[in-house]
């Protein structure tokens, strides 16, 4: 296939499975996707993708084209990384991928400081809970808590973050024992096993959400008890660790990572050193050792 744009459309349709999904991914209209697919099928006088219930699937011939498209995509990403890696000035764009709560509750001041200190670096922050694919240039640097990052990524392994049990400072005083409730995540089970390890194993579950910041805010508002990151809850005087709570539980280590192609790029090195220093300065807070006698 001579037209790289055709590959983009094929990959989008293959990944999304529907015209609607492909159009959204590519930022074009439904009719554009349908028209381009018709042109591609006509060019080869055979179907590359065939319509099935609920969307499209690749034909045997289409599988070969899409395999080639994936190779071309990888080459394109690699070429772009090498171009950026050759830039030696402390200037230009960097995309940083961090979890939502890390940006909100731990690194906001530090990242603001970085932007002020290095105004020629255009830092874009992707704040979400997905591990960005550095091979596809979804980000240049990632900070994540994980047991096993992709082996070919390079960077620094730091230390684990910790979880403990929290509630509003007046929650236990103002709530009858029978009315105590846990705020829990979407774990797929009615009661997470960690409740049994808490000071209130018999309390029922109440609010359910997959958002850690929601759990935190629910506790601040006196809506229930939570198990949450120490670096989020310990600095907040409105919250306390539950009386009798066990020692904070360490979770997988924080990593600061980049792609091997970018490891020697000066502005990437600068940001990674900055992040490592900022996280190390907050180690006690992250590991749950921040002002342990406050409660």
PDB file of C-alpha atoms in Angstrom:
ATOM      1  CA  UNK A   1       0.000   0.000   0.000  1.00  0.00           C
ATOM      2  CA  UNK A   2       1.490   3.337  -1.071  1.00  0.00           C
ATOM      3  CA  UNK A   3      -0.546   5.710   1.065  1.00  0.00           C
ATOM      4  CA  UNK A   4       0.390   5.862   4.780  1.00  0.00           C
ATOM      5  CA  UNK A   5      -2.938   7.534   5.456  1.00  0.00           C
ATOM      6  CA  UNK A   6      -4.631   4.310   4.336  1.00  0.00           C
ATOM      7  CA  UNK A   7      -2.693   2.437   6.990  1.00  0.00           C
ATOM      8  CA  UNK A   8      -3.879   4.869   9.642  1.00  0.00           C
ATOM      9  CA  UNK A   9      -7.493   4.279   8.687  1.00  0.00           C
ATOM     10  CA  UNK A  10      -7.057   0.508   8.610  1.00  0.00           C
ATOM     11  CA  UNK A  11      -5.367   0.455  12.025  1.00  0.00           C
ATOM     12  CA  UNK A  12      -8.070   2.651  13.525  1.00  0.00           C
ATOM     13  CA  UNK A  13     -10.838   0.432  12.166  1.00  0.00           C
ATOM     14  CA  UNK A  14      -9.062  -2.711  13.319  1.00  0.00           C
ATOM     15  CA  UNK A  15      -8.470  -1.331  16.815  1.00  0.00           C
ATOM     16  CA  UNK A  16     -11.910   0.174  17.328  1.00  0.00           C
ATOM     17  CA  UNK A  17     -13.972  -2.332  15.342  1.00  0.00           C
ATOM     18  CA  UNK A  18     -16.539   0.267  14.274  1.00  0.00           C
ATOM     19  CA  UNK A  19     -16.726   3.263  11.948  1.00  0.00           C
ATOM     20  CA  UNK A  20     -17.842   5.428  14.869  1.00  0.00           C
ATOM     21  CA  UNK A  21     -14.889   4.388  17.008  1.00  0.00           C
ATOM     22  CA  UNK A  22     -12.388   4.817  14.185  1.00  0.00           C
ATOM     23  CA  UNK A  23     -13.779   8.259  13.328  1.00  0.00           C
ATOM     24  CA  UNK A  24     -13.431   9.376  16.949  1.00  0.00           C
ATOM     25  CA  UNK A  25      -9.884   8.015  17.173  1.00  0.00           C
ATOM     26  CA  UNK A  26      -8.827   9.768  13.965  1.00  0.00           C
ATOM     27  CA  UNK A  27     -10.770  12.968  14.579  1.00  0.00           C
ATOM     28  CA  UNK A  28     -12.737  12.737  11.324  1.00  0.00           C
ATOM     29  CA  UNK A  29     -16.360  12.149  10.341  1.00  0.00           C
ATOM     30  CA  UNK A  30     -18.065   8.758   9.977  1.00  0.00           C
ATOM     31  CA  UNK A  31     -18.518   9.345   6.250  1.00  0.00           C
ATOM     32  CA  UNK A  32     -14.799   9.985   5.817  1.00  0.00           C
ATOM     33  CA  UNK A  33     -13.959   6.626   7.368  1.00  0.00           C
ATOM     34  CA  UNK A  34     -16.598   4.776   5.306  1.00  0.00           C
ATOM     35  CA  UNK A  35     -15.463   6.464   2.110  1.00  0.00           C
ATOM     36  CA  UNK A  36     -11.793   5.691   2.745  1.00  0.00           C
ATOM     37  CA  UNK A  37     -12.558   2.035   3.477  1.00  0.00           C
ATOM     38  CA  UNK A  38     -14.493   1.751   0.210  1.00  0.00           C
ATOM     39  CA  UNK A  39     -11.526   3.238  -1.667  1.00  0.00           C
ATOM     40  CA  UNK A  40      -9.089   0.823  -0.003  1.00  0.00           C
ATOM     41  CA  UNK A  41     -11.267  -2.208  -0.749  1.00  0.00           C
ATOM     42  CA  UNK A  42     -11.702  -1.045  -4.341  1.00  0.00           C
ATOM     43  CA  UNK A  43      -7.990  -0.514  -4.813  1.00  0.00           C
ATOM     44  CA  UNK A  44      -7.299  -4.180  -4.152  1.00  0.00           C
ATOM     45  CA  UNK A  45     -10.522  -5.465  -5.685  1.00  0.00           C
ATOM     46  CA  UNK A  46     -11.073  -7.507  -2.530  1.00  0.00           C
ATOM     47  CA  UNK A  47     -12.174  -6.783   1.007  1.00  0.00           C
ATOM     48  CA  UNK A  48      -9.597  -5.766   3.553  1.00  0.00           C
ATOM     49  CA  UNK A  49     -12.174  -5.364   6.303  1.00  0.00           C
ATOM     50  CA  UNK A  50     -15.593  -6.952   6.092  1.00  0.00           C
ATOM     51  CA  UNK A  51     -18.759  -5.913   7.838  1.00  0.00           C
ATOM     52  CA  UNK A  52     -20.064  -8.186  10.600  1.00  0.00           C
ATOM     53  CA  UNK A  53     -22.668  -7.796  13.300  1.00  0.00           C
ATOM     54  CA  UNK A  54     -21.678  -4.814  15.412  1.00  0.00           C
ATOM     55  CA  UNK A  55     -18.799  -3.584  13.264  1.00  0.00           C
ATOM     56  CA  UNK A  56     -15.908  -4.778  11.093  1.00  0.00           C
ATOM     57  CA  UNK A  57     -13.316  -7.520  11.140  1.00  0.00           C
ATOM     58  CA  UNK A  58     -10.233  -8.035   9.020  1.00  0.00           C
ATOM     59  CA  UNK A  59     -10.193 -10.617   6.242  1.00  0.00           C
ATOM     60  CA  UNK A  60      -7.235 -12.964   5.744  1.00  0.00           C
ATOM     61  CA  UNK A  61      -5.901 -10.508   3.199  1.00  0.00           C
ATOM     62  CA  UNK A  62      -6.575  -7.644   5.592  1.00  0.00           C
ATOM     63  CA  UNK A  63      -4.513  -9.348   8.299  1.00  0.00           C
ATOM     64  CA  UNK A  64      -1.449  -9.112   6.043  1.00  0.00           C
ATOM     65  CA  UNK A  65      -2.004  -5.435   5.321  1.00  0.00           C
ATOM     66  CA  UNK A  66      -2.601  -4.605   8.956  1.00  0.00           C
ATOM     67  CA  UNK A  67       0.559  -6.488   9.982  1.00  0.00           C
ATOM     68  CA  UNK A  68       2.464  -4.307   7.520  1.00  0.00           C
ATOM     69  CA  UNK A  69       0.699  -1.226   8.863  1.00  0.00           C
ATOM     70  CA  UNK A  70       1.820  -2.065  12.393  1.00  0.00           C
ATOM     71  CA  UNK A  71       5.414  -2.330  11.206  1.00  0.00           C
ATOM     72  CA  UNK A  72       5.177   1.021   9.439  1.00  0.00           C
ATOM     73  CA  UNK A  73       3.637   2.591  12.519  1.00  0.00           C
ATOM     74  CA  UNK A  74       6.466   1.294  14.713  1.00  0.00           C
ATOM     75  CA  UNK A  75       9.054   2.658  12.267  1.00  0.00           C
ATOM     76  CA  UNK A  76       7.301   6.006  12.251  1.00  0.00           C
ATOM     77  CA  UNK A  77       7.284   6.191  16.059  1.00  0.00           C
ATOM     78  CA  UNK A  78      10.940   5.165  16.234  1.00  0.00           C
ATOM     79  CA  UNK A  79      11.954   7.787  13.683  1.00  0.00           C
ATOM     80  CA  UNK A  80      10.139  10.485  15.628  1.00  0.00           C
ATOM     81  CA  UNK A  81      11.778   9.421  18.911  1.00  0.00           C
ATOM     82  CA  UNK A  82      15.238   9.498  17.320  1.00  0.00           C
ATOM     83  CA  UNK A  83      14.538  12.961  15.920  1.00  0.00           C
ATOM     84  CA  UNK A  84      13.588  14.224  19.368  1.00  0.00           C
ATOM     85  CA  UNK A  85      16.499  12.398  20.994  1.00  0.00           C
ATOM     86  CA  UNK A  86      18.903  14.366  18.777  1.00  0.00           C
ATOM     87  CA  UNK A  87      17.702  17.681  20.216  1.00  0.00           C
ATOM     88  CA  UNK A  88      20.372  18.872  22.642  1.00  0.00           C
ATOM     89  CA  UNK A  89      18.904  22.156  23.888  1.00  0.00           C
ATOM     90  CA  UNK A  90      17.046  22.448  27.195  1.00  0.00           C
ATOM     91  CA  UNK A  91      13.991  23.527  25.258  1.00  0.00           C
ATOM     92  CA  UNK A  92      11.045  21.945  23.504  1.00  0.00           C
ATOM     93  CA  UNK A  93       8.077  19.757  24.425  1.00  0.00           C
ATOM     94  CA  UNK A  94       7.893  16.964  26.994  1.00  0.00           C
ATOM     95  CA  UNK A  95       4.811  14.881  27.689  1.00  0.00           C
ATOM     96  CA  UNK A  96       4.680  13.512  31.231  1.00  0.00           C
ATOM     97  CA  UNK A  97       2.202  10.774  32.177  1.00  0.00           C
ATOM     98  CA  UNK A  98       1.295  10.513  35.872  1.00  0.00           C
ATOM     99  CA  UNK A  99      -1.648   9.117  37.851  1.00  0.00           C
ATOM    100  CA  UNK A 100      -4.458  11.575  38.581  1.00  0.00           C
ATOM    101  CA  UNK A 101      -3.874  11.641  42.330  1.00  0.00           C
ATOM    102  CA  UNK A 102      -0.111  11.980  42.019  1.00  0.00           C
ATOM    103  CA  UNK A 103      -0.556  15.223  40.140  1.00  0.00           C
ATOM    104  CA  UNK A 104      -3.291  16.536  42.421  1.00  0.00           C
ATOM    105  CA  UNK A 105      -1.950  15.633  45.853  1.00  0.00           C
ATOM    106  CA  UNK A 106       1.801  15.099  45.597  1.00  0.00           C
ATOM    107  CA  UNK A 107       3.570  16.771  42.656  1.00  0.00           C
ATOM    108  CA  UNK A 108       1.483  19.813  41.752  1.00  0.00           C
ATOM    109  CA  UNK A 109       3.791  22.335  43.458  1.00  0.00           C
ATOM    110  CA  UNK A 110       6.895  20.632  42.101  1.00  0.00           C
ATOM    111  CA  UNK A 111       5.631  20.569  38.523  1.00  0.00           C
ATOM    112  CA  UNK A 112       4.670  24.237  38.775  1.00  0.00           C
ATOM    113  CA  UNK A 113       8.185  24.977  39.997  1.00  0.00           C
ATOM    114  CA  UNK A 114       9.684  23.052  37.070  1.00  0.00           C
ATOM    115  CA  UNK A 115       7.674  25.088  34.563  1.00  0.00           C
ATOM    116  CA  UNK A 116       8.775  28.354  36.164  1.00  0.00           C
ATOM    117  CA  UNK A 117      12.410  27.291  36.358  1.00  0.00           C
ATOM    118  CA  UNK A 118      12.577  26.021  32.763  1.00  0.00           C
ATOM    119  CA  UNK A 119      10.214  28.208  30.722  1.00  0.00           C
ATOM    120  CA  UNK A 120      11.682  27.028  27.407  1.00  0.00           C
ATOM    121  CA  UNK A 121      10.496  23.479  28.103  1.00  0.00           C
ATOM    122  CA  UNK A 122       6.839  23.017  27.251  1.00  0.00           C
ATOM    123  CA  UNK A 123       5.643  20.443  29.761  1.00  0.00           C
ATOM    124  CA  UNK A 124       2.345  18.716  28.973  1.00  0.00           C
ATOM    125  CA  UNK A 125       0.895  16.530  31.730  1.00  0.00           C
ATOM    126  CA  UNK A 126      -1.316  13.549  31.000  1.00  0.00           C
ATOM    127  CA  UNK A 127      -3.058  12.913  34.292  1.00  0.00           C
ATOM    128  CA  UNK A 128      -4.740   9.507  34.129  1.00  0.00           C
ATOM    129  CA  UNK A 129      -4.449   5.981  35.433  1.00  0.00           C
ATOM    130  CA  UNK A 130      -3.343   4.315  32.200  1.00  0.00           C
ATOM    131  CA  UNK A 131       0.276   3.255  31.733  1.00  0.00           C
ATOM    132  CA  UNK A 132       1.278   5.319  28.694  1.00  0.00           C
ATOM    133  CA  UNK A 133       2.803   3.360  25.807  1.00  0.00           C
ATOM    134  CA  UNK A 134       6.221   4.917  25.335  1.00  0.00           C
ATOM    135  CA  UNK A 135       6.788   2.802  22.222  1.00  0.00           C
ATOM    136  CA  UNK A 136       3.878   4.640  20.600  1.00  0.00           C
ATOM    137  CA  UNK A 137       5.071   8.032  21.875  1.00  0.00           C
ATOM    138  CA  UNK A 138       1.978   8.459  24.041  1.00  0.00           C
ATOM    139  CA  UNK A 139       4.344  10.113  26.528  1.00  0.00           C
ATOM    140  CA  UNK A 140       8.044  10.848  26.946  1.00  0.00           C
ATOM    141  CA  UNK A 141       8.276  10.204  30.698  1.00  0.00           C
ATOM    142  CA  UNK A 142       6.006   8.215  33.004  1.00  0.00           C
ATOM    143  CA  UNK A 143       5.749   8.014  36.786  1.00  0.00           C
ATOM    144  CA  UNK A 144       3.879   4.954  37.967  1.00  0.00           C
ATOM    145  CA  UNK A 145       3.585   2.615  40.908  1.00  0.00           C
ATOM    146  CA  UNK A 146       4.011  -0.855  39.449  1.00  0.00           C
ATOM    147  CA  UNK A 147       5.495  -4.239  40.298  1.00  0.00           C
ATOM    148  CA  UNK A 148       6.898  -4.849  36.841  1.00  0.00           C
ATOM    149  CA  UNK A 149       7.237  -2.094  34.248  1.00  0.00           C
ATOM    150  CA  UNK A 150       8.032  -3.009  30.632  1.00  0.00           C
ATOM    151  CA  UNK A 151      11.561  -4.393  30.714  1.00  0.00           C
ATOM    152  CA  UNK A 152      12.972  -2.236  27.924  1.00  0.00           C
ATOM    153  CA  UNK A 153      11.954   1.074  29.517  1.00  0.00           C
ATOM    154  CA  UNK A 154      14.766   2.822  31.386  1.00  0.00           C
ATOM    155  CA  UNK A 155      14.813   5.019  34.470  1.00  0.00           C
ATOM    156  CA  UNK A 156      14.789   4.868  38.253  1.00  0.00           C
ATOM    157  CA  UNK A 157      13.106   2.553  40.709  1.00  0.00           C
ATOM    158  CA  UNK A 158      12.353   4.423  43.913  1.00  0.00           C
ATOM    159  CA  UNK A 159      10.330   3.117  46.864  1.00  0.00           C
ATOM    160  CA  UNK A 160       6.800   1.872  47.561  1.00  0.00           C
ATOM    161  CA  UNK A 161       3.881   4.078  48.439  1.00  0.00           C
ATOM    162  CA  UNK A 162       1.749   3.000  51.377  1.00  0.00           C
ATOM    163  CA  UNK A 163      -1.938   2.695  52.227  1.00  0.00           C
ATOM    164  CA  UNK A 164      -3.681   3.073  55.563  1.00  0.00           C
ATOM    165  CA  UNK A 165      -7.213   3.419  56.987  1.00  0.00           C
ATOM    166  CA  UNK A 166      -8.772   6.867  57.416  1.00  0.00           C
ATOM    167  CA  UNK A 167     -11.931   8.746  58.360  1.00  0.00           C
ATOM    168  CA  UNK A 168     -12.940  12.281  59.245  1.00  0.00           C
ATOM    169  CA  UNK A 169     -11.701  13.291  62.694  1.00  0.00           C
ATOM    170  CA  UNK A 170     -15.305  13.477  63.965  1.00  0.00           C
ATOM    171  CA  UNK A 171     -16.719  10.500  62.061  1.00  0.00           C
ATOM    172  CA  UNK A 172     -16.390   7.875  64.772  1.00  0.00           C
ATOM    173  CA  UNK A 173     -17.617  10.267  67.445  1.00  0.00           C
ATOM    174  CA  UNK A 174     -20.702  11.270  65.447  1.00  0.00           C
ATOM    175  CA  UNK A 175     -21.633   7.882  63.962  1.00  0.00           C
ATOM    176  CA  UNK A 176     -23.278   4.967  65.736  1.00  0.00           C
ATOM    177  CA  UNK A 177     -21.313   1.713  65.427  1.00  0.00           C
ATOM    178  CA  UNK A 178     -24.150   0.128  63.432  1.00  0.00           C
ATOM    179  CA  UNK A 179     -24.041   3.019  60.948  1.00  0.00           C
ATOM    180  CA  UNK A 180     -20.319   2.894  60.183  1.00  0.00           C
ATOM    181  CA  UNK A 181     -19.664   2.449  56.468  1.00  0.00           C
ATOM    182  CA  UNK A 182     -16.707   1.771  54.202  1.00  0.00           C
ATOM    183  CA  UNK A 183     -16.184   3.603  50.918  1.00  0.00           C
ATOM    184  CA  UNK A 184     -14.793   0.992  48.527  1.00  0.00           C
ATOM    185  CA  UNK A 185     -13.681   0.558  44.933  1.00  0.00           C
ATOM    186  CA  UNK A 186     -15.106  -1.378  42.008  1.00  0.00           C
ATOM    187  CA  UNK A 187     -13.298  -4.593  42.867  1.00  0.00           C
ATOM    188  CA  UNK A 188     -15.987  -6.948  41.593  1.00  0.00           C
ATOM    189  CA  UNK A 189     -16.568  -8.362  45.082  1.00  0.00           C
ATOM    190  CA  UNK A 190     -19.082  -7.072  47.660  1.00  0.00           C
ATOM    191  CA  UNK A 191     -16.447  -6.709  50.393  1.00  0.00           C
ATOM    192  CA  UNK A 192     -12.727  -6.225  49.722  1.00  0.00           C
ATOM    193  CA  UNK A 193     -10.545  -8.546  51.779  1.00  0.00           C
ATOM    194  CA  UNK A 194      -8.665  -5.619  53.305  1.00  0.00           C
ATOM    195  CA  UNK A 195     -11.737  -4.745  55.391  1.00  0.00           C
ATOM    196  CA  UNK A 196     -11.042  -7.838  57.479  1.00  0.00           C
ATOM    197  CA  UNK A 197      -7.614  -6.401  58.327  1.00  0.00           C
ATOM    198  CA  UNK A 198      -9.052  -3.051  59.424  1.00  0.00           C
ATOM    199  CA  UNK A 199     -10.051  -1.903  62.941  1.00  0.00           C
ATOM    200  CA  UNK A 200     -13.715  -2.197  61.886  1.00  0.00           C
ATOM    201  CA  UNK A 201     -14.064  -5.517  60.041  1.00  0.00           C
ATOM    202  CA  UNK A 202     -17.805  -5.740  60.742  1.00  0.00           C
ATOM    203  CA  UNK A 203     -18.742  -2.357  59.257  1.00  0.00           C
ATOM    204  CA  UNK A 204     -20.822  -2.529  56.095  1.00  0.00           C
ATOM    205  CA  UNK A 205     -19.880  -1.112  52.703  1.00  0.00           C
ATOM    206  CA  UNK A 206     -21.512   2.093  51.562  1.00  0.00           C
ATOM    207  CA  UNK A 207     -20.400   4.235  48.625  1.00  0.00           C
ATOM    208  CA  UNK A 208     -18.662   2.422  45.746  1.00  0.00           C
ATOM    209  CA  UNK A 209     -16.428   4.216  43.257  1.00  0.00           C
ATOM    210  CA  UNK A 210     -13.380   3.490  41.111  1.00  0.00           C
ATOM    211  CA  UNK A 211     -11.971   6.973  41.757  1.00  0.00           C
ATOM    212  CA  UNK A 212      -9.411   7.386  44.543  1.00  0.00           C
ATOM    213  CA  UNK A 213     -10.025  11.130  44.783  1.00  0.00           C
ATOM    214  CA  UNK A 214     -13.737  10.381  45.277  1.00  0.00           C
ATOM    215  CA  UNK A 215     -12.873   8.114  48.223  1.00  0.00           C
ATOM    216  CA  UNK A 216     -10.744  10.856  49.746  1.00  0.00           C
ATOM    217  CA  UNK A 217     -13.430  13.506  49.357  1.00  0.00           C
ATOM    218  CA  UNK A 218     -16.086  11.166  50.742  1.00  0.00           C
ATOM    219  CA  UNK A 219     -13.993  10.698  53.891  1.00  0.00           C
ATOM    220  CA  UNK A 220     -13.367  14.447  54.189  1.00  0.00           C
ATOM    221  CA  UNK A 221     -17.138  14.988  53.994  1.00  0.00           C
ATOM    222  CA  UNK A 222     -17.759  12.401  56.722  1.00  0.00           C
ATOM    223  CA  UNK A 223     -19.406   9.877  54.378  1.00  0.00           C
ATOM    224  CA  UNK A 224     -17.459   6.860  55.543  1.00  0.00           C
ATOM    225  CA  UNK A 225     -14.109   5.188  56.208  1.00  0.00           C
ATOM    226  CA  UNK A 226     -11.545   4.585  53.497  1.00  0.00           C
ATOM    227  CA  UNK A 227      -8.343   2.779  52.708  1.00  0.00           C
ATOM    228  CA  UNK A 228      -6.219   5.236  50.793  1.00  0.00           C
ATOM    229  CA  UNK A 229      -2.719   6.447  50.018  1.00  0.00           C
ATOM    230  CA  UNK A 230      -0.908   7.947  52.996  1.00  0.00           C
ATOM    231  CA  UNK A 231       0.498  10.762  50.844  1.00  0.00           C
ATOM    232  CA  UNK A 232      -3.067  11.885  50.107  1.00  0.00           C
ATOM    233  CA  UNK A 233      -4.597  11.603  53.570  1.00  0.00           C
ATOM    234  CA  UNK A 234      -1.875  12.157  56.163  1.00  0.00           C
ATOM    235  CA  UNK A 235      -1.297  15.872  55.378  1.00  0.00           C
ATOM    236  CA  UNK A 236      -5.025  16.680  55.736  1.00  0.00           C
ATOM    237  CA  UNK A 237      -5.895  17.712  59.328  1.00  0.00           C
ATOM    238  CA  UNK A 238      -9.551  16.897  58.645  1.00  0.00           C
ATOM    239  CA  UNK A 239      -8.671  13.195  58.468  1.00  0.00           C
ATOM    240  CA  UNK A 240      -7.197  10.757  60.938  1.00  0.00           C
ATOM    241  CA  UNK A 241      -5.964   7.212  60.758  1.00  0.00           C
ATOM    242  CA  UNK A 242      -8.445   4.825  62.322  1.00  0.00           C
ATOM    243  CA  UNK A 243      -7.590   3.989  65.942  1.00  0.00           C
ATOM    244  CA  UNK A 244      -5.915   0.600  66.103  1.00  0.00           C
ATOM    245  CA  UNK A 245      -5.009   0.622  62.410  1.00  0.00           C
ATOM    246  CA  UNK A 246      -2.076  -1.645  61.536  1.00  0.00           C
ATOM    247  CA  UNK A 247       1.112  -0.241  60.065  1.00  0.00           C
ATOM    248  CA  UNK A 248       0.685   1.210  56.575  1.00  0.00           C
ATOM    249  CA  UNK A 249       0.748  -1.407  53.840  1.00  0.00           C
ATOM    250  CA  UNK A 250       3.406  -0.877  51.128  1.00  0.00           C
ATOM    251  CA  UNK A 251       2.183  -1.070  47.541  1.00  0.00           C
ATOM    252  CA  UNK A 252       4.380  -1.479  44.408  1.00  0.00           C
ATOM    253  CA  UNK A 253       7.347   0.860  44.006  1.00  0.00           C
ATOM    254  CA  UNK A 254       7.248   4.164  42.188  1.00  0.00           C
ATOM    255  CA  UNK A 255       9.199   4.231  38.925  1.00  0.00           C
ATOM    256  CA  UNK A 256      10.318   7.186  36.807  1.00  0.00           C
ATOM    257  CA  UNK A 257      10.739   5.871  33.269  1.00  0.00           C
ATOM    258  CA  UNK A 258      11.406   6.862  29.692  1.00  0.00           C
ATOM    259  CA  UNK A 259      12.048   5.136  26.371  1.00  0.00           C
ATOM    260  CA  UNK A 260      15.647   3.996  25.661  1.00  0.00           C
ATOM    261  CA  UNK A 261      15.723   6.219  22.572  1.00  0.00           C
ATOM    262  CA  UNK A 262      15.127   9.290  24.759  1.00  0.00           C
ATOM    263  CA  UNK A 263      17.317   8.470  27.752  1.00  0.00           C
ATOM    264  CA  UNK A 264      20.164  10.770  26.654  1.00  0.00           C
ATOM    265  CA  UNK A 265      17.998  13.720  25.589  1.00  0.00           C
ATOM    266  CA  UNK A 266      19.036  16.601  27.874  1.00  0.00           C
ATOM    267  CA  UNK A 267      15.556  17.931  28.652  1.00  0.00           C
ATOM    268  CA  UNK A 268      14.277  14.394  29.352  1.00  0.00           C
ATOM    269  CA  UNK A 269      17.221  13.750  31.684  1.00  0.00           C
ATOM    270  CA  UNK A 270      16.528  17.069  33.406  1.00  0.00           C
ATOM    271  CA  UNK A 271      12.867  16.281  34.067  1.00  0.00           C
ATOM    272  CA  UNK A 272      13.612  12.762  35.287  1.00  0.00           C
ATOM    273  CA  UNK A 273      16.252  14.010  37.751  1.00  0.00           C
ATOM    274  CA  UNK A 274      13.837  16.678  38.934  1.00  0.00           C
ATOM    275  CA  UNK A 275      11.057  14.138  39.519  1.00  0.00           C
ATOM    276  CA  UNK A 276      13.341  11.701  41.340  1.00  0.00           C
ATOM    277  CA  UNK A 277      14.557  14.492  43.634  1.00  0.00           C
ATOM    278  CA  UNK A 278      11.002  15.700  44.298  1.00  0.00           C
ATOM    279  CA  UNK A 279       9.758  12.206  45.153  1.00  0.00           C
ATOM    280  CA  UNK A 280      12.749  11.437  47.369  1.00  0.00           C
ATOM    281  CA  UNK A 281      12.086  14.631  49.326  1.00  0.00           C
ATOM    282  CA  UNK A 282       8.603  13.295  50.090  1.00  0.00           C
ATOM    283  CA  UNK A 283       9.661   9.753  50.902  1.00  0.00           C
ATOM    284  CA  UNK A 284       8.414   9.768  54.511  1.00  0.00           C
ATOM    285  CA  UNK A 285       5.017  11.027  53.376  1.00  0.00           C
ATOM    286  CA  UNK A 286       4.808   8.489  50.540  1.00  0.00           C
ATOM    287  CA  UNK A 287       5.790   5.546  52.735  1.00  0.00           C
ATOM    288  CA  UNK A 288       3.347   6.500  55.476  1.00  0.00           C
ATOM    289  CA  UNK A 289       5.889   7.826  57.988  1.00  0.00           C
ATOM    290  CA  UNK A 290       4.704  11.432  57.884  1.00  0.00           C
ATOM    291  CA  UNK A 291       3.967  12.792  61.370  1.00  0.00           C
ATOM    292  CA  UNK A 292       2.918   9.317  62.603  1.00  0.00           C
ATOM    293  CA  UNK A 293       1.963  10.561  66.092  1.00  0.00           C
ATOM    294  CA  UNK A 294      -0.506  13.174  64.858  1.00  0.00           C
ATOM    295  CA  UNK A 295      -3.463  10.853  65.344  1.00  0.00           C
TER     296      UNK A 295
END
